[in-house]
Amino acid sequence: MYDWLIANKEWLKIIYALIILAICSIIGVRTNRLFKLSLHQGIRYFRNAFLFYGVGFFSRYFLLALASHYHEKIFALFSRFLFEFFMIMAGFFLLYSLVWRKFEKEGRATKSSLFNLGVLFFYFITLILVLLDLIWNFYYFMFFSQVILFFFASCLSCKNYLAKGKERGFLKFYFIAMLLGLIAWSLNAAVVLFFNYNQKIVIDIYLANLVFFFLFLYGIIKTTFHK
C-alpha cells in the first residue's frame, strides 16, 4: 500500500489538498452562521483558523505549481512564505479561540477578529518565525511553534472538556482533534530531524492531518445540524 501511495504521491497530494480546502470551506461557512446566531467571540477565531488553513494549503499545493512555469525561485519562495505564515497563524487562532476571554471582555465583540491588538501581536510573532525559517532555509520554527501551540491547546481543550462533561459534545471532538494535531506536528518535526523525510512517515502525517480536519468537520456538522 505504501509503495502504491508513494508512486502516485503527486496526484494524491492534489486530492489531499482539495479535500482539505473543501473541509475548510464547509467549516468556515457553518461556523460563520453559528457566530451570527451566538455572537460568540471564540467561534470567530475558530473560523479564522480554518480560513487560514485553507489559504495555507492552497498556496502550498496550487500556487507552488506556478513555480514550474513562471519565475520558479520567486514563486517557490513566495508560496513557502504564504504557506508557513498562514499555517502558523491558523495554529495561533485555534489557541486563541480557547483563551480569548483572558484578553477580551465577554459580551463586547471586537470590530475585527482579523485585525485587533491581540491578533496583530500574533502576526508579528508569525512573521518573525517565517523569516527565520526562510533565512536558514528550514521549517524548524514552524514545526516547533506548532508543537508548542498544540500542546497548550490540547491541555486547554482537555480541561474544558472535563469541566463541561456532556454539556458540550463538540468539546470532545475539539480535544481529540487538538491531540491529533499535536501528534501530526510532532511527527512533522521528527521526520525532518531524525528520519530524513521518510516517505512512509510523511504519508502517516498526511493521514493524521486528514483525520484532524475530518474530526472538526464532523463536530461542526453535528453541532450546527439543527441551527
XYZ file of C-alpha atoms in Angstrom:
227
model
C 0.000 0.000 0.000
C 2.757 2.437 0.953
C 4.617 1.723 -2.289
C 1.497 2.495 -4.340
C 0.839 5.703 -2.409
C 4.439 6.846 -2.817
C 4.391 6.060 -6.545
C 1.251 8.171 -7.024
C 2.057 10.843 -4.438
C 1.855 13.837 -6.799
C -1.739 13.104 -7.813
C -2.640 12.157 -4.269
C -1.256 15.460 -2.990
C -3.722 17.308 -5.209
C -6.625 15.181 -3.967
C -5.394 15.652 -0.396
C -5.267 19.427 -0.791
C -8.700 19.576 -2.481
C -10.263 17.576 0.363
C -8.780 19.898 2.986
C -9.834 23.006 1.038
C -13.390 21.652 0.824
C -13.440 20.879 4.559
C -12.108 24.333 5.437
C -14.773 25.950 3.245
C -17.600 23.986 4.881
C -16.294 24.693 8.383
C -15.910 28.384 7.522
C -19.482 28.714 6.249
C -21.058 26.780 9.120
C -19.076 28.484 11.881
C -19.821 31.900 10.395
C -23.527 31.048 10.547
C -23.101 29.845 14.124
C -21.303 33.053 15.092
C -24.136 35.188 13.714
C -26.569 33.242 15.899
C -24.491 33.234 19.067
C -22.098 36.215 18.692
C -19.523 34.049 20.484
C -16.062 35.543 20.016
C -14.297 32.199 20.243
C -16.226 30.961 17.220
C -14.899 33.848 15.143
C -11.296 32.952 15.945
C -12.019 29.268 15.319
C -13.481 30.214 11.921
C -10.406 32.300 11.120
C -8.156 29.308 11.834
C -9.771 27.265 9.077
C -9.852 30.235 6.729
C -6.084 30.478 7.185
C -5.607 26.714 6.861
C -7.431 26.861 3.546
C -5.258 29.680 2.216
C -2.126 27.942 3.513
C -2.871 24.662 1.753
C -3.866 26.491 -1.425
C -0.547 28.321 -1.512
C 1.388 25.122 -0.775
C -0.211 22.816 -3.318
C -1.594 25.077 -6.054
C 0.291 28.369 -6.041
C 3.541 26.387 -5.914
C 2.549 24.725 -9.199
C 3.067 28.093 -10.905
C 6.728 27.928 -9.934
C 7.345 25.341 -12.634
C 6.055 27.763 -15.286
C 6.825 31.311 -14.125
C 9.883 32.589 -12.242
C 10.476 29.327 -10.393
C 12.553 30.634 -7.491
C 10.347 33.672 -6.835
C 7.084 31.705 -6.885
C 8.557 28.892 -4.797
C 9.787 31.367 -2.164
C 6.503 33.295 -2.174
C 4.495 30.083 -1.899
C 6.591 28.876 1.010
C 6.265 32.219 2.794
C 2.461 32.177 2.453
C 2.213 28.530 3.462
C 4.234 28.969 6.651
C 2.587 32.283 7.551
C -0.979 31.039 7.240
C -0.291 27.669 8.869
C 1.365 29.247 11.914
C -1.365 31.884 12.203
C -4.036 29.183 11.969
C -2.444 27.498 14.989
C -2.465 30.801 16.868
C -6.141 31.315 16.031
C -7.043 27.838 17.300
C -5.234 28.505 20.563
C -6.713 31.996 20.876
C -10.212 30.607 20.367
C -9.685 28.856 23.711
C -8.162 31.754 25.684
C -9.717 34.903 24.197
C -11.729 35.568 27.381
C -8.489 36.270 29.249
C -7.711 39.170 26.907
C -11.100 40.486 25.791
C -14.252 41.429 27.654
C -17.016 38.891 27.118
C -20.100 40.428 25.565
C -18.099 43.165 23.830
C -17.179 41.904 20.380
C -14.117 43.473 18.797
C -14.729 45.196 15.495
C -12.493 42.737 13.700
C -11.304 39.262 14.550
C -8.570 39.542 11.918
C -7.126 42.894 12.976
C -7.097 43.687 16.662
C -4.324 44.198 19.197
C -4.031 40.537 20.202
C -4.099 39.236 16.646
C -1.609 41.862 15.456
C 0.800 40.525 18.084
C 0.370 37.017 16.617
C 1.015 38.393 13.120
C 4.252 39.934 14.356
C 5.463 36.715 16.020
C 4.461 34.664 12.981
C 6.317 36.975 10.617
C 9.493 36.628 12.684
C 9.223 32.815 12.744
C 8.660 32.608 8.984
C 11.554 34.943 8.203
C 13.878 32.930 10.443
C 12.902 29.748 8.594
C 13.482 31.425 5.240
C 16.852 32.854 6.290
C 18.153 29.474 7.487
C 16.206 27.555 4.832
C 14.401 25.077 7.056
C 10.976 24.589 8.672
C 12.074 24.142 12.282
C 10.486 27.308 13.648
C 7.143 26.446 12.056
C 7.241 22.865 13.348
C 8.337 23.697 16.876
C 5.931 26.635 17.210
C 3.023 24.392 16.209
C 4.090 21.606 18.579
C 4.099 24.146 21.424
C 0.784 25.721 20.371
C -0.972 22.381 20.004
C 0.434 21.148 23.301
C -1.158 24.066 25.152
C -4.320 23.851 23.037
C -4.621 20.123 23.857
C -4.241 20.821 27.575
C -6.806 23.636 27.500
C -9.322 21.711 25.405
C -8.947 18.684 27.715
C -9.537 20.923 30.731
C -12.636 22.435 29.088
C -14.000 19.028 28.178
C -13.528 17.627 31.680
C -15.100 20.730 33.198
C -18.153 20.729 30.940
C -18.646 16.975 30.691
C -21.537 16.013 28.476
C -22.916 19.546 28.300
C -20.836 20.404 25.272
C -20.448 17.448 22.914
C -18.278 19.404 20.463
C -15.565 19.789 23.109
C -14.873 16.067 22.821
C -14.091 16.413 19.117
C -12.102 19.564 19.848
C -9.876 17.796 22.355
C -9.322 14.698 20.191
C -8.576 16.848 17.139
C -6.118 19.018 19.075
C -4.354 15.928 20.389
C -4.135 14.526 16.867
C -2.827 17.878 15.635
C -0.129 17.732 18.296
C 0.842 14.220 17.158
C 0.896 15.264 13.478
C 3.110 18.310 14.092
C 5.405 16.280 16.344
C 5.789 13.723 13.551
C 6.470 16.563 11.114
C 9.323 17.752 13.282
C 10.632 14.220 13.836
C 10.588 13.267 10.148
C 12.799 16.266 9.358
C 15.156 15.959 12.330
C 15.585 12.203 12.624
C 14.112 10.385 9.630
C 15.288 12.459 6.647
C 11.799 12.870 5.167
C 10.945 9.171 5.280
C 8.091 8.856 2.770
C 6.136 6.302 4.787
C 6.087 8.595 7.811
C 5.117 11.532 5.579
C 2.104 9.527 4.379
C 1.166 8.810 8.005
C 1.329 12.559 8.671
C -0.974 13.257 5.731
C -3.451 10.691 7.047
C -3.284 12.201 10.542
C -3.931 15.651 9.053
C -6.963 14.355 7.177
C -8.387 12.820 10.352
C -7.692 16.119 12.161
C -9.764 18.084 9.645
C -12.493 15.454 9.370
C -12.899 15.398 13.160
C -13.512 19.134 13.209
C -15.854 18.835 10.233
C -17.864 16.100 11.935
C -18.021 18.077 15.161
C -19.139 21.253 13.392
C -21.777 19.473 11.287
C -23.121 17.709 14.357
C -23.180 20.948 16.349
C -24.832 23.054 13.641
C -27.115 20.423 12.117
C -30.289 21.903 13.613
C -29.165 25.526 13.546
